[in-house]
């Protein structure tokens, strides 16, 4: 029995020397220490030994088991070190090799101009307010003094999801929500995406961006609106920029006006950018209609306010001389790299 145990130890030692991967190592373990392994078979046969031989053989068998277990652990560690060394050699980094050139991206012109516009208004004390793009008819139309028979409610102009839920057609619902939740004074801008059922062409898109603003306080006048918009125009288009108001109609403001800026390219003399007129229309504005204030819980006998709104795409196209809005959405790097 002793000779058999020593022979098992020698055979296990040879087998471990030739085990060059995890599978071979596991085969050695199972072949000698497993339930049907050679050492296990010897231990099961110890019942036939005499009482004097049993402790001597048992001690030797435990010594052989311990030796094989330790040899297996050492071989496993050796194999892991070899695998790590091979992996490091395969992944080595040559720090002397020339580096790769990475292109640095630029901000999209829409994002760039929206940020510039927001910064101008924030410098005048405006806060940024946000709201949902999937909106209730209540906020998109009813609270803005737009009656049920108004053309803007036509399904050909507005994306309705249900009879009462739609994709907002302007960011004005944000103003209604703020007026209902906040007591004056209020001074906010609300930039964001809006949706209208327009055909795609050089100047229209079913998805575009607006920036609207609202001021409500005691004693607000049309003069305050003009002074604020003139400050914006000068910072956006240059110190020599002038503005003019033309009478218009919006359901949510009274009086209302379309606002033009003097052409910053020709200085008002007439050129291709302003189509020879010397002026460029950029936004709509007016004094908040008393019905809007009243509908949002603000007393129009105590407070007044003004509102304005402009398309960010239009400002981008004017600022950079772009003649087709679709260029802003096509993700052509040749175009975008110019900005």
PDB file of C-alpha atoms in Angstrom, residues 90-286:
ATOM      1  CA  UNK A  90      -0.057  41.391 -26.520  1.00  0.00           C
ATOM      2  CA  UNK A  91      -1.398  44.692 -25.162  1.00  0.00           C
ATOM      3  CA  UNK A  92       1.868  46.516 -24.706  1.00  0.00           C
ATOM      4  CA  UNK A  93       1.850  50.202 -25.581  1.00  0.00           C
ATOM      5  CA  UNK A  94       4.661  51.802 -27.506  1.00  0.00           C
ATOM      6  CA  UNK A  95       4.872  55.266 -25.948  1.00  0.00           C
ATOM      7  CA  UNK A  96       7.325  56.339 -28.649  1.00  0.00           C
ATOM      8  CA  UNK A  97       4.805  55.746 -31.466  1.00  0.00           C
ATOM      9  CA  UNK A  98       3.239  58.880 -33.001  1.00  0.00           C
ATOM     10  CA  UNK A  99      -0.210  59.731 -31.595  1.00  0.00           C
ATOM     11  CA  UNK A 100      -3.476  59.689 -33.494  1.00  0.00           C
ATOM     12  CA  UNK A 101      -5.192  62.913 -34.501  1.00  0.00           C
ATOM     13  CA  UNK A 102      -8.657  63.403 -33.010  1.00  0.00           C
ATOM     14  CA  UNK A 103     -11.048  65.901 -34.525  1.00  0.00           C
ATOM     15  CA  UNK A 104     -12.529  68.372 -32.082  1.00  0.00           C
ATOM     16  CA  UNK A 105     -16.238  68.903 -32.628  1.00  0.00           C
ATOM     17  CA  UNK A 106     -18.074  72.213 -32.693  1.00  0.00           C
ATOM     18  CA  UNK A 107     -21.431  73.217 -31.285  1.00  0.00           C
ATOM     19  CA  UNK A 108     -24.359  72.995 -33.676  1.00  0.00           C
ATOM     20  CA  UNK A 109     -25.351  76.478 -34.932  1.00  0.00           C
ATOM     21  CA  UNK A 110     -28.845  76.065 -33.456  1.00  0.00           C
ATOM     22  CA  UNK A 111     -27.455  75.255 -30.023  1.00  0.00           C
ATOM     23  CA  UNK A 112     -24.854  77.991 -30.332  1.00  0.00           C
ATOM     24  CA  UNK A 113     -27.384  80.725 -31.174  1.00  0.00           C
ATOM     25  CA  UNK A 114     -29.905  79.505 -28.569  1.00  0.00           C
ATOM     26  CA  UNK A 115     -27.207  79.753 -25.908  1.00  0.00           C
ATOM     27  CA  UNK A 116     -26.176  83.223 -27.110  1.00  0.00           C
ATOM     28  CA  UNK A 117     -29.789  84.433 -27.082  1.00  0.00           C
ATOM     29  CA  UNK A 118     -30.428  82.960 -23.629  1.00  0.00           C
ATOM     30  CA  UNK A 119     -27.285  84.597 -22.251  1.00  0.00           C
ATOM     31  CA  UNK A 120     -28.408  87.998 -23.537  1.00  0.00           C
ATOM     32  CA  UNK A 121     -31.797  87.730 -21.838  1.00  0.00           C
ATOM     33  CA  UNK A 122     -30.309  86.300 -18.654  1.00  0.00           C
ATOM     34  CA  UNK A 123     -28.028  89.349 -18.489  1.00  0.00           C
ATOM     35  CA  UNK A 124     -31.258  91.431 -18.401  1.00  0.00           C
ATOM     36  CA  UNK A 125     -32.611  89.469 -15.437  1.00  0.00           C
ATOM     37  CA  UNK A 126     -34.664  86.796 -17.217  1.00  0.00           C
ATOM     38  CA  UNK A 127     -34.882  83.252 -15.884  1.00  0.00           C
ATOM     39  CA  UNK A 128     -35.203  80.154 -18.099  1.00  0.00           C
ATOM     40  CA  UNK A 129     -38.460  78.206 -17.726  1.00  0.00           C
ATOM     41  CA  UNK A 130     -39.220  74.826 -19.303  1.00  0.00           C
ATOM     42  CA  UNK A 131     -42.367  72.821 -19.930  1.00  0.00           C
ATOM     43  CA  UNK A 132     -43.618  69.620 -21.601  1.00  0.00           C
ATOM     44  CA  UNK A 133     -43.522  69.208 -25.366  1.00  0.00           C
ATOM     45  CA  UNK A 134     -46.640  67.008 -25.204  1.00  0.00           C
ATOM     46  CA  UNK A 135     -49.160  69.539 -23.956  1.00  0.00           C
ATOM     47  CA  UNK A 136     -52.813  69.946 -23.037  1.00  0.00           C
ATOM     48  CA  UNK A 137     -55.128  71.970 -25.268  1.00  0.00           C
ATOM     49  CA  UNK A 138     -55.901  73.988 -22.139  1.00  0.00           C
ATOM     50  CA  UNK A 139     -52.406  75.485 -21.961  1.00  0.00           C
ATOM     51  CA  UNK A 140     -51.576  75.543 -25.669  1.00  0.00           C
ATOM     52  CA  UNK A 141     -54.770  77.356 -26.706  1.00  0.00           C
ATOM     53  CA  UNK A 142     -57.435  78.053 -24.083  1.00  0.00           C
ATOM     54  CA  UNK A 143     -55.212  79.894 -21.599  1.00  0.00           C
ATOM     55  CA  UNK A 144     -53.755  81.957 -24.464  1.00  0.00           C
ATOM     56  CA  UNK A 145     -57.107  83.451 -25.515  1.00  0.00           C
ATOM     57  CA  UNK A 146     -57.301  81.282 -28.636  1.00  0.00           C
ATOM     58  CA  UNK A 147     -60.989  80.356 -29.167  1.00  0.00           C
ATOM     59  CA  UNK A 148     -62.240  77.002 -30.396  1.00  0.00           C
ATOM     60  CA  UNK A 149     -62.824  78.189 -33.965  1.00  0.00           C
ATOM     61  CA  UNK A 150     -59.355  79.689 -34.355  1.00  0.00           C
ATOM     62  CA  UNK A 151     -57.425  78.414 -37.444  1.00  0.00           C
ATOM     63  CA  UNK A 152     -54.452  77.347 -35.276  1.00  0.00           C
ATOM     64  CA  UNK A 153     -56.630  74.593 -33.817  1.00  0.00           C
ATOM     65  CA  UNK A 154     -57.148  73.009 -37.233  1.00  0.00           C
ATOM     66  CA  UNK A 155     -55.782  69.466 -37.388  1.00  0.00           C
ATOM     67  CA  UNK A 156     -54.050  70.481 -40.613  1.00  0.00           C
ATOM     68  CA  UNK A 157     -51.879  72.890 -38.581  1.00  0.00           C
ATOM     69  CA  UNK A 158     -51.469  71.111 -35.229  1.00  0.00           C
ATOM     70  CA  UNK A 159     -50.390  67.563 -34.290  1.00  0.00           C
ATOM     71  CA  UNK A 160     -53.221  66.276 -32.087  1.00  0.00           C
ATOM     72  CA  UNK A 161     -52.705  63.076 -30.088  1.00  0.00           C
ATOM     73  CA  UNK A 162     -56.222  63.092 -28.604  1.00  0.00           C
ATOM     74  CA  UNK A 163     -58.948  65.725 -28.583  1.00  0.00           C
ATOM     75  CA  UNK A 164     -57.283  67.363 -25.568  1.00  0.00           C
ATOM     76  CA  UNK A 165     -53.591  66.463 -25.960  1.00  0.00           C
ATOM     77  CA  UNK A 166     -51.221  67.674 -28.681  1.00  0.00           C
ATOM     78  CA  UNK A 167     -47.616  68.425 -29.530  1.00  0.00           C
ATOM     79  CA  UNK A 168     -47.160  72.044 -28.486  1.00  0.00           C
ATOM     80  CA  UNK A 169     -47.246  74.444 -31.428  1.00  0.00           C
ATOM     81  CA  UNK A 170     -45.370  77.147 -29.511  1.00  0.00           C
ATOM     82  CA  UNK A 171     -43.558  77.524 -26.192  1.00  0.00           C
ATOM     83  CA  UNK A 172     -46.284  79.907 -24.954  1.00  0.00           C
ATOM     84  CA  UNK A 173     -47.867  77.156 -22.785  1.00  0.00           C
ATOM     85  CA  UNK A 174     -44.816  77.495 -20.543  1.00  0.00           C
ATOM     86  CA  UNK A 175     -45.795  81.125 -19.947  1.00  0.00           C
ATOM     87  CA  UNK A 176     -49.349  80.105 -19.018  1.00  0.00           C
ATOM     88  CA  UNK A 177     -48.078  77.472 -16.594  1.00  0.00           C
ATOM     89  CA  UNK A 178     -45.671  79.950 -14.950  1.00  0.00           C
ATOM     90  CA  UNK A 179     -48.402  82.618 -14.562  1.00  0.00           C
ATOM     91  CA  UNK A 180     -50.729  80.077 -12.945  1.00  0.00           C
ATOM     92  CA  UNK A 181     -48.064  78.902 -10.491  1.00  0.00           C
ATOM     93  CA  UNK A 182     -46.178  82.158  -9.786  1.00  0.00           C
ATOM     94  CA  UNK A 183     -47.240  85.530  -8.504  1.00  0.00           C
ATOM     95  CA  UNK A 184     -45.726  88.577 -10.273  1.00  0.00           C
ATOM     96  CA  UNK A 185     -43.158  89.909 -10.752  1.00  0.00           C
ATOM     97  CA  UNK A 186     -42.410  87.415 -13.544  1.00  0.00           C
ATOM     98  CA  UNK A 187     -39.525  87.634 -16.006  1.00  0.00           C
ATOM     99  CA  UNK A 188     -38.864  84.428 -17.966  1.00  0.00           C
ATOM    100  CA  UNK A 189     -37.782  83.079 -21.336  1.00  0.00           C
ATOM    101  CA  UNK A 190     -38.816  79.642 -22.594  1.00  0.00           C
ATOM    102  CA  UNK A 191     -36.636  78.179 -25.369  1.00  0.00           C
ATOM    103  CA  UNK A 192     -37.429  74.754 -26.823  1.00  0.00           C
ATOM    104  CA  UNK A 193     -38.779  72.520 -29.601  1.00  0.00           C
ATOM    105  CA  UNK A 194     -42.220  73.087 -31.086  1.00  0.00           C
ATOM    106  CA  UNK A 195     -44.281  71.208 -33.682  1.00  0.00           C
ATOM    107  CA  UNK A 196     -46.564  72.250 -36.529  1.00  0.00           C
ATOM    108  CA  UNK A 197     -47.974  70.300 -39.466  1.00  0.00           C
ATOM    109  CA  UNK A 198     -45.894  72.118 -42.076  1.00  0.00           C
ATOM    110  CA  UNK A 199     -44.464  70.667 -45.266  1.00  0.00           C
ATOM    111  CA  UNK A 200     -40.667  70.556 -45.332  1.00  0.00           C
ATOM    112  CA  UNK A 201     -39.125  73.227 -47.541  1.00  0.00           C
ATOM    113  CA  UNK A 202     -36.417  75.883 -47.407  1.00  0.00           C
ATOM    114  CA  UNK A 203     -38.208  77.909 -44.715  1.00  0.00           C
ATOM    115  CA  UNK A 204     -40.545  75.413 -42.999  1.00  0.00           C
ATOM    116  CA  UNK A 205     -40.207  72.260 -40.920  1.00  0.00           C
ATOM    117  CA  UNK A 206     -42.676  70.241 -38.808  1.00  0.00           C
ATOM    118  CA  UNK A 207     -40.149  70.448 -35.958  1.00  0.00           C
ATOM    119  CA  UNK A 208     -38.369  73.683 -35.148  1.00  0.00           C
ATOM    120  CA  UNK A 209     -37.241  75.802 -32.185  1.00  0.00           C
ATOM    121  CA  UNK A 210     -38.620  78.902 -30.530  1.00  0.00           C
ATOM    122  CA  UNK A 211     -37.561  81.268 -27.792  1.00  0.00           C
ATOM    123  CA  UNK A 212     -40.395  83.152 -26.133  1.00  0.00           C
ATOM    124  CA  UNK A 213     -40.321  85.631 -23.289  1.00  0.00           C
ATOM    125  CA  UNK A 214     -42.719  87.033 -20.720  1.00  0.00           C
ATOM    126  CA  UNK A 215     -42.621  89.927 -18.254  1.00  0.00           C
ATOM    127  CA  UNK A 216     -45.493  90.625 -15.827  1.00  0.00           C
ATOM    128  CA  UNK A 217     -45.359  93.294 -13.130  1.00  0.00           C
ATOM    129  CA  UNK A 218     -46.981  96.520 -12.055  1.00  0.00           C
ATOM    130  CA  UNK A 219     -46.656  99.396 -14.518  1.00  0.00           C
ATOM    131  CA  UNK A 220     -45.198  97.442 -17.485  1.00  0.00           C
ATOM    132  CA  UNK A 221     -45.646  99.351 -20.769  1.00  0.00           C
ATOM    133  CA  UNK A 222     -45.004  99.010 -24.481  1.00  0.00           C
ATOM    134  CA  UNK A 223     -41.984 101.256 -23.943  1.00  0.00           C
ATOM    135  CA  UNK A 224     -40.434  98.629 -21.678  1.00  0.00           C
ATOM    136  CA  UNK A 225     -40.968  96.031 -24.414  1.00  0.00           C
ATOM    137  CA  UNK A 226     -39.326  98.218 -27.047  1.00  0.00           C
ATOM    138  CA  UNK A 227     -36.345  99.063 -24.834  1.00  0.00           C
ATOM    139  CA  UNK A 228     -35.744  95.398 -23.975  1.00  0.00           C
ATOM    140  CA  UNK A 229     -35.984  94.245 -27.620  1.00  0.00           C
ATOM    141  CA  UNK A 230     -33.695  97.055 -28.761  1.00  0.00           C
ATOM    142  CA  UNK A 231     -31.096  95.956 -26.204  1.00  0.00           C
ATOM    143  CA  UNK A 232     -31.407  92.371 -27.442  1.00  0.00           C
ATOM    144  CA  UNK A 233     -31.086  93.388 -31.110  1.00  0.00           C
ATOM    145  CA  UNK A 234     -27.963  95.470 -30.501  1.00  0.00           C
ATOM    146  CA  UNK A 235     -26.236  92.648 -28.595  1.00  0.00           C
ATOM    147  CA  UNK A 236     -27.312  90.023 -31.125  1.00  0.00           C
ATOM    148  CA  UNK A 237     -26.720  91.851 -34.408  1.00  0.00           C
ATOM    149  CA  UNK A 238     -24.439  94.789 -33.557  1.00  0.00           C
ATOM    150  CA  UNK A 239     -24.523  98.151 -31.803  1.00  0.00           C
ATOM    151  CA  UNK A 240     -25.776 100.011 -34.881  1.00  0.00           C
ATOM    152  CA  UNK A 241     -28.897  97.843 -35.173  1.00  0.00           C
ATOM    153  CA  UNK A 242     -32.265  99.587 -35.020  1.00  0.00           C
ATOM    154  CA  UNK A 243     -35.730  98.096 -34.559  1.00  0.00           C
ATOM    155  CA  UNK A 244     -39.215  99.024 -35.740  1.00  0.00           C
ATOM    156  CA  UNK A 245     -42.695  97.888 -34.780  1.00  0.00           C
ATOM    157  CA  UNK A 246     -45.430  97.152 -37.341  1.00  0.00           C
ATOM    158  CA  UNK A 247     -49.056  96.656 -36.228  1.00  0.00           C
ATOM    159  CA  UNK A 248     -50.181  93.031 -36.223  1.00  0.00           C
ATOM    160  CA  UNK A 249     -52.678  90.733 -34.494  1.00  0.00           C
ATOM    161  CA  UNK A 250     -51.995  87.916 -32.028  1.00  0.00           C
ATOM    162  CA  UNK A 251     -54.856  86.503 -29.889  1.00  0.00           C
ATOM    163  CA  UNK A 252     -52.739  86.534 -26.721  1.00  0.00           C
ATOM    164  CA  UNK A 253     -51.423  90.121 -26.937  1.00  0.00           C
ATOM    165  CA  UNK A 254     -53.124  93.494 -27.346  1.00  0.00           C
ATOM    166  CA  UNK A 255     -51.731  95.668 -28.859  1.00  0.00           C
ATOM    167  CA  UNK A 256     -49.538  93.375 -30.967  1.00  0.00           C
ATOM    168  CA  UNK A 257     -46.657  94.034 -33.340  1.00  0.00           C
ATOM    169  CA  UNK A 258     -44.273  92.401 -35.764  1.00  0.00           C
ATOM    170  CA  UNK A 259     -40.735  93.491 -34.958  1.00  0.00           C
ATOM    171  CA  UNK A 260     -38.060  94.156 -37.602  1.00  0.00           C
ATOM    172  CA  UNK A 261     -34.349  94.883 -37.220  1.00  0.00           C
ATOM    173  CA  UNK A 262     -32.327  97.019 -39.580  1.00  0.00           C
ATOM    174  CA  UNK A 263     -30.217  94.875 -41.883  1.00  0.00           C
ATOM    175  CA  UNK A 264     -26.871  94.321 -40.184  1.00  0.00           C
ATOM    176  CA  UNK A 265     -25.230  93.539 -43.537  1.00  0.00           C
ATOM    177  CA  UNK A 266     -26.094  96.694 -45.496  1.00  0.00           C
ATOM    178  CA  UNK A 267     -27.054  98.972 -42.607  1.00  0.00           C
ATOM    179  CA  UNK A 268     -30.541  99.500 -44.021  1.00  0.00           C
ATOM    180  CA  UNK A 269     -29.547 100.439 -47.572  1.00  0.00           C
ATOM    181  CA  UNK A 270     -30.922  97.257 -49.129  1.00  0.00           C
ATOM    182  CA  UNK A 271     -29.113  94.033 -50.085  1.00  0.00           C
ATOM    183  CA  UNK A 272     -29.650  90.336 -50.829  1.00  0.00           C
ATOM    184  CA  UNK A 273     -30.025  89.431 -47.147  1.00  0.00           C
ATOM    185  CA  UNK A 274     -32.852  91.916 -46.504  1.00  0.00           C
ATOM    186  CA  UNK A 275     -34.246  91.493 -50.046  1.00  0.00           C
ATOM    187  CA  UNK A 276     -33.648  95.164 -50.780  1.00  0.00           C
ATOM    188  CA  UNK A 277     -35.914  96.412 -47.986  1.00  0.00           C
ATOM    189  CA  UNK A 278     -33.307  97.387 -45.424  1.00  0.00           C
ATOM    190  CA  UNK A 279     -35.287  95.640 -42.668  1.00  0.00           C
ATOM    191  CA  UNK A 280     -35.560  91.990 -41.539  1.00  0.00           C
ATOM    192  CA  UNK A 281     -38.531  90.604 -39.620  1.00  0.00           C
ATOM    193  CA  UNK A 282     -37.365  88.608 -36.582  1.00  0.00           C
ATOM    194  CA  UNK A 283     -40.191  88.237 -34.071  1.00  0.00           C
ATOM    195  CA  UNK A 284     -43.702  88.978 -32.859  1.00  0.00           C
ATOM    196  CA  UNK A 285     -44.503  90.768 -29.614  1.00  0.00           C
ATOM    197  CA  UNK A 286     -47.100  92.746 -27.707  1.00  0.00           C
TER     198      UNK A 286
END
